[in-house]
Short mmCIF file of C-alpha atoms and ligand atoms in Angstrom, two decimals:
data_model
loop_
_atom_site.label_atom_id
_atom_site.label_comp_id
_atom_site.label_asym_id
_atom_site.label_seq_id
_atom_site.Cartn_x
_atom_site.Cartn_y
_atom_site.Cartn_z
CA MET A 109 0.03 0.22 0.21
CA SER A 110 2.63 2.79 1.20
CA LYS A 111 5.04 1.63 -1.95
CA LYS A 112 2.26 2.19 -4.02
CA ARG A 113 1.34 5.42 -2.67
CA SER A 114 4.59 7.15 -3.14
CA ARG A 115 4.29 6.15 -7.17
CA ARG A 116 0.80 7.45 -7.12
CA THR A 117 -0.74 10.46 -9.15
CA TRP A 118 -2.40 12.55 -6.84
CA GLY A 119 -5.65 14.53 -7.83
CA LEU A 120 -6.10 18.05 -6.09
CA LYS A 121 -3.67 19.26 -3.44
CA ILE A 122 -5.64 20.58 -0.25
CA LEU A 123 -4.44 22.03 2.48
CA PHE A 124 -7.05 21.37 5.51
CA ALA A 125 -6.84 23.88 8.39
CA ALA A 126 -7.87 23.13 11.72
CA SER A 127 -7.58 23.74 15.36
CA GLU A 128 -8.28 20.30 16.48
CA ALA A 129 -7.98 17.12 15.04
CA HIS A 130 -8.25 13.50 16.33
CA PRO A 131 -6.06 11.65 17.32
CA LEU A 132 -3.54 14.47 17.78
CA ILE A 133 -5.88 16.92 20.12
CA LYS A 134 -9.76 16.81 20.65
CA THR A 135 -12.47 18.90 22.37
CA GLY A 136 -15.46 18.03 20.10
CA GLY A 137 -16.66 16.69 16.95
CA LEU A 138 -14.52 19.17 14.79
CA ALA A 139 -11.44 16.84 15.88
CA ASP A 140 -13.42 13.82 14.59
CA VAL A 141 -14.17 15.52 11.52
CA ALA A 142 -10.55 16.94 10.75
CA GLY A 143 -9.27 13.87 11.70
CA SER A 144 -11.37 11.57 9.34
CA LEU A 145 -12.38 13.76 6.24
CA PRO A 146 -8.61 14.24 5.08
CA ALA A 147 -8.09 10.23 5.51
CA ALA A 148 -11.20 9.96 3.09
CA LEU A 149 -10.14 12.03 0.93
CA ARG A 150 -6.43 10.68 0.40
CA ASN A 151 -8.60 7.25 -0.49
CA LEU A 152 -10.19 8.90 -3.22
CA GLY A 153 -6.76 10.07 -4.39
CA HIS A 154 -6.19 13.54 -3.56
CA ASP A 155 -2.94 15.28 -1.81
CA VAL A 156 -4.37 16.41 1.37
CA ARG A 157 -2.48 17.99 4.17
CA LEU A 158 -3.31 18.61 7.51
CA VAL A 159 -2.13 22.12 9.34
CA LEU A 160 -2.53 22.13 13.35
CA PRO A 161 -1.21 24.79 15.87
CA ALA A 162 1.84 22.77 17.42
CA TYR A 163 0.09 22.33 21.14
CA PRO A 164 1.94 19.84 23.30
CA GLN A 165 -0.71 17.18 22.90
CA ALA A 166 -0.38 17.68 19.24
CA LEU A 167 3.40 17.48 19.17
CA GLU A 168 3.25 14.31 21.93
CA ARG A 169 0.93 12.12 19.67
CA LEU A 170 1.94 12.85 16.51
CA GLY A 171 5.80 11.70 17.34
CA GLU A 172 8.73 12.43 15.25
CA VAL A 173 8.54 15.48 13.51
CA GLU A 174 10.85 17.60 11.38
CA THR A 175 11.42 21.31 11.24
CA LEU A 176 10.34 22.28 7.66
CA ALA A 177 10.84 26.05 8.07
CA THR A 178 11.55 28.74 10.50
CA PHE A 179 9.93 32.03 9.55
CA GLU A 180 8.64 35.53 10.72
CA VAL A 181 5.36 36.00 11.28
CA VAL A 182 4.14 39.69 12.00
CA ASN A 183 3.22 40.56 15.71
CA ALA A 184 4.63 36.87 16.68
CA PRO A 185 6.35 37.26 19.82
CA GLU A 186 9.29 35.14 18.39
CA PRO A 187 9.99 33.16 15.03
CA VAL A 188 7.61 30.26 14.27
CA ARG A 189 8.45 27.28 13.26
CA LEU A 190 6.66 24.88 10.75
CA LEU A 191 7.17 21.17 11.81
CA GLY A 192 6.49 18.05 9.49
CA GLY A 193 4.99 14.74 10.37
CA ARG A 194 2.04 12.30 9.41
CA ILE A 195 -0.58 10.49 11.15
CA ALA A 196 0.61 7.16 11.47
CA LYS A 197 -2.97 5.31 11.06
CA SER A 198 -4.11 7.38 8.27
CA GLY A 199 -0.83 8.32 6.57
CA VAL A 200 -2.12 11.84 6.27
CA PRO A 201 0.89 14.17 6.50
CA VAL A 202 0.76 16.88 8.83
CA TYR A 203 1.78 20.44 9.48
CA LEU A 204 2.18 21.84 13.08
CA VAL A 205 2.64 25.35 13.46
CA ASP A 206 4.96 25.87 16.52
CA SER A 207 4.99 29.10 18.51
CA PRO A 208 5.38 28.12 22.03
CA PRO A 209 4.60 31.20 23.81
CA TYR A 210 1.15 30.84 22.14
CA PHE A 211 0.40 27.22 22.15
CA GLN A 212 2.99 25.30 24.25
CA ARG A 213 0.26 25.70 27.14
CA ALA A 214 -1.60 23.43 29.78
CA GLY A 215 -5.42 23.34 29.42
CA ASN A 216 -7.00 22.83 25.79
CA PRO A 217 -6.80 24.85 22.68
CA TYR A 218 -9.10 27.61 23.53
CA THR A 219 -9.32 27.68 27.40
CA SER A 220 -6.90 27.46 30.33
CA PRO A 221 -6.99 24.36 32.71
CA ASN A 222 -9.74 26.59 34.84
CA GLY A 223 -12.10 26.59 31.64
CA ALA A 224 -11.63 30.45 30.94
CA ASP A 225 -10.71 31.40 27.74
CA TRP A 226 -7.28 32.00 26.89
CA GLN A 227 -7.21 35.99 26.70
CA ASP A 228 -4.88 36.32 23.45
CA ASN A 229 -7.12 33.75 21.63
CA ALA A 230 -7.21 36.69 18.65
CA ASP A 231 -3.69 36.86 18.85
CA ARG A 232 -2.88 33.12 18.82
CA PHE A 233 -5.60 32.27 16.21
CA ALA A 234 -4.32 34.82 13.97
CA LEU A 235 -0.89 33.88 13.78
CA PHE A 236 -2.00 30.68 13.06
CA CYS A 237 -3.80 32.03 10.22
CA ARG A 238 -0.73 34.00 8.87
CA ALA A 239 1.18 30.96 9.33
CA VAL A 240 -1.24 29.13 7.17
CA VAL A 241 -1.20 32.00 4.38
CA GLN A 242 2.73 31.55 3.93
CA LEU A 243 2.23 28.00 3.57
CA ALA A 244 -0.57 27.80 1.41
CA THR A 245 1.63 29.95 -0.68
CA ASP A 246 4.80 28.44 -0.80
CA ARG A 247 6.45 31.56 1.00
CA LEU A 248 7.98 29.11 3.09
CA GLY A 249 9.80 27.31 -0.13
CA LEU A 250 8.57 23.62 0.69
CA GLY A 251 7.82 23.42 -3.32
CA TRP A 252 4.24 22.41 -2.29
CA LYS A 253 1.33 24.79 -3.16
CA PRO A 254 -2.36 23.53 -2.21
CA ASP A 255 -5.12 24.38 -5.27
CA LEU A 256 -7.54 24.84 -2.52
CA VAL A 257 -7.31 25.59 1.45
CA HIS A 258 -9.92 24.16 3.19
CA ALA A 259 -10.50 26.16 6.66
CA ASN A 260 -12.94 25.35 9.16
CA ASP A 261 -14.64 27.37 12.03
CA TRP A 262 -13.60 30.88 13.27
CA GLN A 263 -10.05 29.89 14.58
CA THR A 264 -9.09 29.94 10.94
CA GLY A 265 -11.38 32.77 9.25
CA LEU A 266 -9.08 34.97 8.50
CA ILE A 267 -7.09 32.82 6.03
CA ALA A 268 -9.40 33.30 3.42
CA PRO A 269 -9.41 37.62 3.95
CA LEU A 270 -5.87 37.44 4.18
CA LEU A 271 -5.25 35.20 1.03
CA SER A 272 -7.40 37.83 -0.85
CA PHE A 273 -4.58 39.92 -0.93
CA GLU A 274 -2.35 37.33 -2.83
CA PRO A 275 -1.97 37.81 -6.93
CA GLN A 276 -2.05 34.03 -7.13
CA ARG A 277 -3.91 32.87 -4.13
CA PRO A 278 -5.38 29.02 -3.91
CA ALA A 279 -9.15 28.58 -3.97
CA THR A 280 -10.91 28.72 -0.69
CA LEU A 281 -13.50 26.74 0.92
CA PHE A 282 -14.69 27.42 4.73
CA THR A 283 -16.91 25.11 6.77
CA ILE A 284 -19.06 26.06 9.48
CA HIS A 285 -19.16 23.60 12.28
CA ASN A 286 -21.03 25.95 14.98
CA ILE A 287 -21.80 29.01 14.05
CA ALA A 288 -22.76 29.97 17.76
CA TYR A 289 -18.78 30.39 17.94
CA GLN A 290 -17.68 33.29 16.09
CA GLY A 291 -14.41 34.49 17.43
CA VAL A 292 -15.47 38.27 18.02
CA PHE A 293 -13.18 40.64 19.28
CA ASP A 294 -12.97 44.53 20.01
CA HIS A 295 -11.48 47.08 17.61
CA ALA A 296 -8.81 47.48 19.59
CA ALA A 297 -7.41 43.70 18.64
CA PHE A 298 -7.63 44.62 15.30
CA ASN A 299 -5.63 47.03 15.34
CA ARG A 300 -2.85 45.33 17.51
CA LEU A 301 -2.96 42.94 15.00
CA GLN A 302 -2.09 45.29 12.32
CA LEU A 303 -4.28 43.81 9.76
CA PRO A 304 -4.69 45.03 6.72
CA THR A 305 -6.57 48.38 6.98
CA PRO A 306 -9.26 47.41 4.33
CA LEU A 307 -10.29 44.58 5.86
CA TRP A 308 -12.08 46.79 8.50
CA SER A 309 -15.47 47.46 6.56
CA MET A 310 -18.73 46.57 6.48
CA ASN A 311 -18.03 44.17 3.90
CA GLY A 312 -15.06 42.64 5.65
CA LEU A 313 -14.37 41.92 9.10
CA GLU A 314 -16.40 44.39 10.87
CA PHE A 315 -19.69 42.93 12.77
CA HIS A 316 -21.47 45.64 14.76
CA HIS A 317 -18.48 47.66 15.18
CA HIS A 318 -16.42 44.37 16.31
CA PHE A 319 -14.01 42.30 14.70
CA SER A 320 -15.13 39.17 13.56
CA PHE A 321 -13.20 36.00 12.76
CA ILE A 322 -15.83 34.01 11.42
CA LYS A 323 -17.40 36.64 9.21
CA GLY A 324 -13.98 36.91 7.24
CA GLY A 325 -14.33 32.98 6.37
CA ILE A 326 -17.74 33.55 5.55
CA ALA A 327 -17.05 36.81 3.56
CA PHE A 328 -14.10 35.67 1.93
CA SER A 329 -14.21 32.25 1.05
CA ASP A 330 -15.01 30.60 -2.79
CA ILE A 331 -17.38 28.60 -1.38
CA ILE A 332 -18.77 28.16 2.52
CA SER A 333 -20.24 25.27 3.72
CA THR A 334 -21.85 23.62 6.97
CA VAL A 335 -22.57 20.28 8.20
CA SER A 336 -25.83 19.34 7.48
CA PRO A 337 -28.29 20.12 4.91
CA THR A 338 -30.70 21.22 7.67
CA TYR A 339 -28.44 23.64 9.49
CA ALA A 340 -27.44 25.28 6.08
CA GLN A 341 -31.26 26.16 6.30
CA GLU A 342 -31.48 26.61 9.76
CA VAL A 343 -28.25 29.45 10.26
CA GLN A 344 -30.38 31.82 7.18
CA THR A 345 -32.65 32.33 10.08
CA PRO A 346 -32.56 34.68 12.81
CA GLU A 347 -33.43 31.95 15.46
CA TYR A 348 -30.15 29.88 14.45
CA GLY A 349 -27.90 32.25 12.82
CA TYR A 350 -26.52 34.45 15.52
CA GLY A 351 -26.39 37.43 13.42
CA LEU A 352 -24.92 36.34 10.21
CA GLU A 353 -28.33 34.84 9.09
CA GLY A 354 -28.01 38.15 6.45
CA LEU A 355 -24.82 37.55 5.19
CA LEU A 356 -25.08 33.66 4.94
CA HIS A 357 -28.67 34.15 2.96
CA HIS A 358 -26.86 36.83 0.87
CA ARG A 359 -24.49 33.93 -0.03
CA ALA A 360 -26.64 31.25 -0.60
CA ASP A 361 -25.65 30.51 -4.19
CA ARG A 362 -22.29 29.66 -2.88
CA PHE A 363 -23.55 27.80 0.58
CA VAL A 364 -23.91 24.41 0.89
CA GLY A 365 -24.77 21.42 3.61
CA VAL A 366 -22.79 18.41 3.35
CA LEU A 367 -23.35 15.88 6.10
CA ASN A 368 -20.66 14.61 8.20
CA GLY A 369 -19.47 11.20 7.84
CA ILE A 370 -17.75 8.87 10.86
CA ASP A 371 -14.68 7.04 10.58
CA TYR A 372 -15.79 3.86 10.31
CA GLU A 373 -12.83 2.35 11.69
CA VAL A 374 -12.47 4.05 15.01
CA TRP A 375 -16.13 3.50 15.78
CA ASN A 376 -16.70 -0.42 14.83
CA PRO A 377 -18.21 -2.22 17.72
CA ASN A 378 -17.06 -5.36 16.20
CA THR A 379 -13.15 -4.58 16.10
CA ASP A 380 -13.63 -1.13 19.15
CA PRO A 381 -10.44 -1.78 21.21
CA LEU A 382 -11.93 0.45 23.82
CA ILE A 383 -15.12 -1.76 24.64
CA GLU A 384 -14.87 -5.19 26.26
CA HIS A 385 -17.30 -7.33 24.39
CA PRO A 386 -16.89 -6.56 20.57
CA PHE A 387 -20.46 -7.22 18.53
CA ASP A 388 -22.12 -7.16 15.57
CA LEU A 389 -25.46 -7.26 14.18
CA ASP A 390 -25.66 -10.96 14.14
CA HIS A 391 -24.04 -11.05 17.87
CA LEU A 392 -25.87 -8.75 19.52
CA ALA A 393 -26.59 -11.10 22.48
CA LYS A 394 -23.03 -9.73 23.55
CA ARG A 395 -23.95 -6.11 23.27
CA ARG A 396 -25.97 -6.98 26.84
CA GLN A 397 -22.47 -7.90 28.30
CA ASN A 398 -21.03 -4.24 27.53
CA THR A 399 -24.46 -3.48 29.25
CA ARG A 400 -23.83 -5.09 32.31
CA ALA A 401 -19.85 -3.80 32.30
CA LEU A 402 -21.00 -0.08 31.47
CA GLN A 403 -23.37 -0.55 35.07
CA GLU A 404 -20.67 -1.46 36.80
CA GLU A 405 -18.27 1.13 35.65
CA PHE A 406 -20.61 3.51 36.62
CA GLY A 407 -21.15 2.10 40.13
CA LEU A 408 -24.56 0.75 39.08
CA PRO A 409 -26.25 -2.30 40.23
CA PRO A 410 -25.67 -4.37 37.06
CA ASP A 411 -29.35 -5.05 36.62
CA GLU A 412 -30.32 -7.26 33.38
CA ASP A 413 -33.87 -5.57 33.07
CA THR A 414 -33.23 -2.09 33.09
CA LEU A 415 -33.66 0.45 30.46
CA LEU A 416 -30.21 1.96 30.46
CA PHE A 417 -30.08 5.68 28.72
CA GLY A 418 -26.97 7.47 27.76
CA TYR A 419 -25.19 11.02 27.19
CA VAL A 420 -21.64 11.82 26.49
CA GLY A 421 -20.98 15.34 24.88
CA ARG A 422 -20.37 18.95 26.28
CA LEU A 423 -22.15 20.24 29.16
CA VAL A 424 -23.20 23.55 27.42
CA ASP A 425 -26.63 25.12 27.04
CA GLN A 426 -26.49 23.98 23.06
CA LYS A 427 -27.05 20.08 24.16
CA GLY A 428 -29.99 20.49 26.11
CA VAL A 429 -28.64 18.85 29.32
CA ASP A 430 -30.55 20.99 31.44
CA LEU A 431 -33.55 19.42 29.80
CA ILE A 432 -32.47 16.17 30.98
CA LEU A 433 -32.00 17.02 34.60
CA GLN A 434 -35.13 18.00 34.18
CA ILE A 435 -36.83 14.95 33.33
CA ILE A 436 -34.69 12.64 35.70
CA PRO A 437 -36.90 13.05 38.94
CA GLY A 438 -39.80 12.14 37.00
CA LEU A 439 -37.93 9.03 35.16
CA MET A 440 -36.70 8.13 38.38
CA GLU A 441 -40.49 7.35 40.04
CA ARG A 442 -40.51 4.56 37.73
CA THR A 443 -38.76 1.48 38.12
CA ARG A 444 -35.98 -0.44 36.06
CA ILE A 445 -34.61 2.69 34.43
CA GLN A 446 -31.10 4.20 34.85
CA ILE A 447 -29.20 7.00 33.31
CA VAL A 448 -25.17 7.06 32.66
CA MET A 449 -23.73 10.36 31.59
CA LEU A 450 -20.41 11.81 30.84
CA GLY A 451 -19.09 15.12 30.01
CA THR A 452 -17.36 18.08 31.01
CA GLY A 453 -18.52 22.01 30.70
CA ASP A 454 -19.94 24.73 32.18
CA LEU A 455 -19.76 24.30 36.09
CA TRP A 456 -23.48 24.82 37.21
CA LEU A 457 -24.33 21.60 34.47
CA GLU A 458 -21.71 19.80 36.18
CA GLN A 459 -22.68 20.30 39.81
CA HIS A 460 -26.32 19.97 38.86
CA LEU A 461 -25.35 16.09 37.24
CA ASP A 462 -23.04 15.55 40.31
CA GLU A 463 -26.08 16.17 42.69
CA MET A 464 -28.80 14.12 40.73
CA ALA A 465 -25.86 11.19 40.76
CA GLU A 466 -26.05 11.69 44.54
CA ARG A 467 -29.49 11.57 45.13
CA TYR A 468 -30.13 8.65 43.04
CA PRO A 469 -26.80 6.45 43.50
CA ASP A 470 -28.36 3.12 42.21
CA ARG A 471 -30.29 4.84 38.88
CA VAL A 472 -27.77 7.67 38.10
CA GLY A 473 -24.41 7.42 37.28
CA VAL A 474 -21.82 10.75 35.96
CA TYR A 475 -18.47 10.84 35.01
CA ILE A 476 -17.13 14.93 34.68
CA GLY A 477 -14.36 14.70 32.52
CA TYR A 478 -13.07 14.05 29.35
CA ASP A 479 -12.87 10.27 28.51
CA GLU A 480 -12.64 8.61 25.21
CA GLY A 481 -12.97 5.09 26.34
CA ARG A 482 -15.88 5.43 28.33
CA ALA A 483 -17.53 7.48 25.12
CA HIS A 484 -17.37 4.24 23.34
CA ARG A 485 -18.30 2.21 26.15
CA ILE A 486 -21.62 4.32 26.63
CA GLU A 487 -22.36 3.95 23.07
CA ALA A 488 -21.97 0.46 22.89
CA GLY A 489 -23.82 -0.58 26.07
CA CYS A 490 -26.75 2.09 26.89
CA ASP A 491 -30.03 1.15 25.08
CA ALA A 492 -31.16 4.66 23.95
CA PHE A 493 -29.10 7.92 23.74
CA LEU A 494 -30.16 10.86 24.47
CA MET A 495 -29.44 13.98 22.52
CA PRO A 496 -32.24 17.27 22.90
CA SER A 497 -29.81 19.46 21.66
CA ARG A 498 -31.31 23.02 21.12
CA PHE A 499 -29.34 23.02 17.99
CA GLU A 500 -27.45 20.50 16.68
CA PRO A 501 -25.10 21.44 13.05
CA CYS A 502 -24.81 18.07 12.68
CA GLY A 503 -23.90 15.99 15.47
CA LEU A 504 -21.82 12.57 15.79
CA ASN A 505 -22.83 10.58 18.71
CA GLN A 506 -26.22 10.31 17.22
CA LEU A 507 -24.12 8.55 14.49
CA TYR A 508 -22.11 6.53 16.69
CA SER A 509 -25.20 5.65 18.81
CA LEU A 510 -26.91 3.89 15.36
CA ARG A 511 -23.77 2.23 14.95
CA TYR A 512 -23.45 0.79 18.04
CA GLY A 513 -27.05 -0.09 18.32
CA ALA A 514 -28.12 2.54 21.13
CA LEU A 515 -31.86 4.45 20.12
CA PRO A 516 -31.32 7.40 19.51
CA VAL A 517 -33.67 10.25 21.13
CA VAL A 518 -33.21 13.52 19.60
CA ARG A 519 -34.35 17.02 18.75
CA ARG A 520 -35.79 17.39 15.46
CA THR A 521 -33.04 20.36 14.50
CA GLY A 522 -29.91 20.32 12.21
CA GLY A 523 -27.57 16.99 11.49
CA LEU A 524 -30.36 15.57 14.18
CA ALA A 525 -33.57 15.82 11.81
CA ASP A 526 -31.09 14.31 8.86
CA THR A 527 -29.99 11.26 10.50
CA VAL A 528 -32.79 9.81 12.67
CA VAL A 529 -36.24 8.64 11.49
CA ASP A 530 -38.62 8.64 14.25
CA THR A 531 -40.45 5.57 15.24
CA HIS A 532 -44.14 5.45 14.59
CA PRO A 533 -46.46 2.71 13.21
CA GLU A 534 -45.58 3.24 9.48
CA THR A 535 -41.69 3.75 9.85
CA LEU A 536 -41.77 0.23 12.00
CA ALA A 537 -43.78 -1.31 9.12
CA ASN A 538 -41.87 0.00 6.15
CA GLY A 539 -38.30 -0.50 8.16
CA THR A 540 -37.03 2.94 8.19
CA ALA A 541 -37.23 4.01 12.04
CA THR A 542 -34.22 4.49 13.70
CA GLY A 543 -34.91 5.83 16.68
CA PHE A 544 -37.12 8.75 18.38
CA VAL A 545 -37.32 12.61 17.57
CA PHE A 546 -39.16 15.46 19.16
CA ASP A 547 -39.66 19.23 18.06
CA ASP A 548 -39.52 21.56 20.96
CA PRO A 549 -36.65 22.31 22.94
CA ASN A 550 -38.32 21.79 26.10
CA ALA A 551 -38.66 18.99 29.03
CA SER A 552 -42.00 18.10 28.24
CA SER A 553 -41.21 17.38 24.67
CA LEU A 554 -38.11 15.57 25.83
CA TRP A 555 -40.07 13.61 28.09
CA SER A 556 -42.74 12.03 25.55
CA ALA A 557 -40.22 10.96 23.11
CA VAL A 558 -38.40 9.25 26.46
CA ASP A 559 -41.75 7.81 27.08
CA ARG A 560 -42.51 6.33 23.61
CA ALA A 561 -39.08 4.86 24.04
CA ALA A 562 -39.64 3.19 27.48
CA LEU A 563 -42.88 1.86 26.23
CA LEU A 564 -41.46 0.46 22.97
CA TYR A 565 -38.72 -1.06 24.85
CA ARG A 566 -40.99 -2.49 27.88
CA GLU A 567 -44.15 -3.56 25.61
CA ARG A 568 -42.71 -4.63 22.43
CA PRO A 569 -38.97 -6.13 22.32
CA GLU A 570 -38.97 -7.18 19.03
CA GLU A 571 -39.77 -3.79 17.43
CA TRP A 572 -37.00 -2.49 19.84
CA GLY A 573 -34.67 -5.35 17.85
CA LYS A 574 -35.90 -4.00 14.56
CA VAL A 575 -35.14 -0.79 15.20
CA MET A 576 -31.79 -1.55 16.70
CA LYS A 577 -31.02 -3.37 13.56
CA ASN A 578 -32.14 -0.60 11.17
CA GLY A 579 -30.40 1.77 12.78
CA MET A 580 -26.79 -0.44 12.78
CA ARG A 581 -27.47 -1.34 8.85
CA GLN A 582 -27.14 2.72 8.14
CA ASP A 583 -24.54 3.58 6.24
CA PHE A 584 -22.81 7.08 7.70
CA SER A 585 -19.41 6.50 6.41
CA TRP A 586 -17.41 9.35 4.53
CA ASN A 587 -17.40 7.96 1.27
CA ARG A 588 -20.61 9.97 -0.39
CA SER A 589 -19.80 12.90 1.73
CA ALA A 590 -16.14 13.19 0.75
CA GLU A 591 -17.04 12.99 -2.72
CA HIS A 592 -19.64 15.69 -2.12
CA TYR A 593 -16.41 17.78 -1.05
CA VAL A 594 -14.52 17.15 -4.29
CA GLU A 595 -17.16 18.60 -6.61
CA LEU A 596 -17.36 21.70 -4.18
CA TYR A 597 -13.19 21.98 -4.12
CA ARG A 598 -13.66 21.79 -8.22
CA ARG A 599 -16.32 24.31 -8.12
CA ALA A 600 -14.34 26.81 -5.67
CA ILE A 601 -11.42 26.11 -7.96
CA ALA A 602 -13.39 27.08 -11.55
CA ASN A 603 -15.53 30.14 -9.97
CA PRO A 604 -13.48 32.25 -7.69
CA MET A 605 -15.44 34.52 -5.44
CA PRO A 606 -15.05 38.11 -6.27
CA ASN A 607 -13.05 40.26 -3.60
CA PRO A 608 -16.06 41.45 -1.58
CA LEU A 609 -13.82 44.74 -0.46
CA VAL A 610 -13.37 45.46 -4.60
CA MET A 611 -17.51 44.76 -5.05
CA GLY A 612 -18.16 47.48 -2.59
P1 LIG K 843 -19.84 18.80 19.36
O1 LIG K 843 -18.67 18.91 18.25
O2 LIG K 843 -20.93 19.89 19.39
O3 LIG K 843 -19.23 18.58 20.84
P2 LIG K 843 -20.57 15.89 18.22
O4 LIG K 843 -21.27 15.32 18.48
O5 LIG K 843 -20.20 16.52 17.21
O6 LIG K 843 -20.60 17.33 19.39
O7 LIG K 843 -19.25 15.43 18.46
C1 LIG K 843 -18.74 15.30 20.03
C2 LIG K 843 -17.66 14.60 19.82
O8 LIG K 843 -17.16 14.44 21.21
C3 LIG K 843 -18.01 13.17 19.87
O9 LIG K 843 -16.65 12.63 19.20
C4 LIG K 843 -18.00 12.54 21.41
O10 LIG K 843 -17.69 11.14 21.69
C5 LIG K 843 -17.26 13.41 21.92
N1 LIG K 843 -17.00 13.84 23.54
C6 LIG K 843 -17.66 14.93 23.88
N2 LIG K 843 -17.59 15.21 25.44
C7 LIG K 843 -16.44 13.98 25.44
C8 LIG K 843 -16.39 13.39 26.97
N3 LIG K 843 -16.57 14.23 28.02
N4 LIG K 843 -15.54 12.34 26.57
C9 LIG K 843 -14.94 11.58 25.86
N5 LIG K 843 -15.81 12.27 24.25
C10 LIG K 843 -16.37 13.42 24.67
C1 LIG K 844 -19.68 21.16 16.13
C2 LIG K 844 -21.33 20.84 16.24
C3 LIG K 844 -21.28 19.49 15.83
C4 LIG K 844 -20.55 18.91 14.65
C5 LIG K 844 -19.65 19.25 14.92
C6 LIG K 844 -18.56 18.51 13.69
O1 LIG K 844 -18.82 21.37 16.87
O2 LIG K 844 -21.73 21.29 17.21
O3 LIG K 844 -23.00 19.55 15.70
O4 LIG K 844 -21.51 17.68 14.50
O5 LIG K 844 -19.13 20.73 14.86
O6 LIG K 844 -18.74 19.06 12.40
#
């Protein structure tokens, strides 16, 4: 395989820029996408290279790296180094932008260990964007110039605006993974960063007298995408657009929703090294053993006959965790129901979860923290997976749940609406039902969906088994979506977006 690879003729040259990528560094779904989409694109024959900041975790996990260039970046506290390595498993080449004063820190890419945003995030990610621009224009002398830069989320939002000043610029595609995070700073930050003055304009980075990174990605890129068709529609409305609905609507002819795929090697219940009892569609009895192991891991009595709900995710308003908290006391009035929850995030939610676990020690299991193994074991062991998100650009956990035979209970929004089919007589009869879907972002709607799930589980176990199998048979691998991105790359290359500053 690897010998063949060196003689292979590649299709497009793509530089994929992101602030996190599995397995190097991860706080959420962006990392899963930045880890798996480049690999899928390489399998389609494209020369895709990943570029990330050189966080300590990324350096440690990448292993061997070489210094490819040392260069000056405007405003950087010291010369920046470009390091090169390769992700062992996928073979994807990786560049790390190494600026120790900015990236060699404890904590995560965006926050200090106590959870507060780094005060200099604008400076840190502006440096990253500037380094990517130098790499993408081959000013670092590597002899490789991408046809297109695929940038992701606000941390990469300055790449397209900065490239717009380059005479021979590569094409650009900007993916919005979550429009609620925008990278908005004050005018003083714009000045401090010494960005080209024409960018301070209504058609540029100015956003209600502030300076917006994400607006740069949206206004200057040749194509904009987001991670599900439904979210692409939603963000063009005031309810979901966080003030950017007008601009997105204006750019609708270049704005597309492409559903994320998942990595079917990392998330395969039959080969997953993080679960105790591998299983597949034909060996579902083994799945039950994972349920028992999960109960034990969370300190709950291993009751065979319990309906076990699960939750994994960031503990933030978006995810509707508070709705779960509201229904727990009612659920606990019923017998044979347990719930396990894994997450980290807002302090008040963490505390509430802990309180629930204390109040119902035999029924509610909580782990506050980030733990990849537990996330896999929850998918493999719980019967139903709760995702009552207020909004959800795509959502990956419901896709993992489908693959692992946990029935997702989701709100009809974004990617959840695009991937889970509600269970009712018609979808049961035609074999399309895969989970439970509810409409309103409140506790009573969630309650009625959970109630329907409990009823099916208790009263019609054979039907439950069928829904589970329908879900496990779905194909959410990257193949189709990666091809869609290639089409968009070609479209971006063929139709450059006129410079919005010149258009006036
Ligand atoms: P988001 O990107 O909004 O956080 P997604 O559903 O797209 O939501 O992706 C979340 C990813 O992060 C999944 O891979 C999930 O398993 C993982 N994850 C979230 N919280 C935790 C946690 N506390 N421990 C382990 N994995 C987590
Ligand atoms: C974001 C979204 C999530 C999506 C992920 C990957 O973090 O919140 O819905 O699945 O990005 O695109």
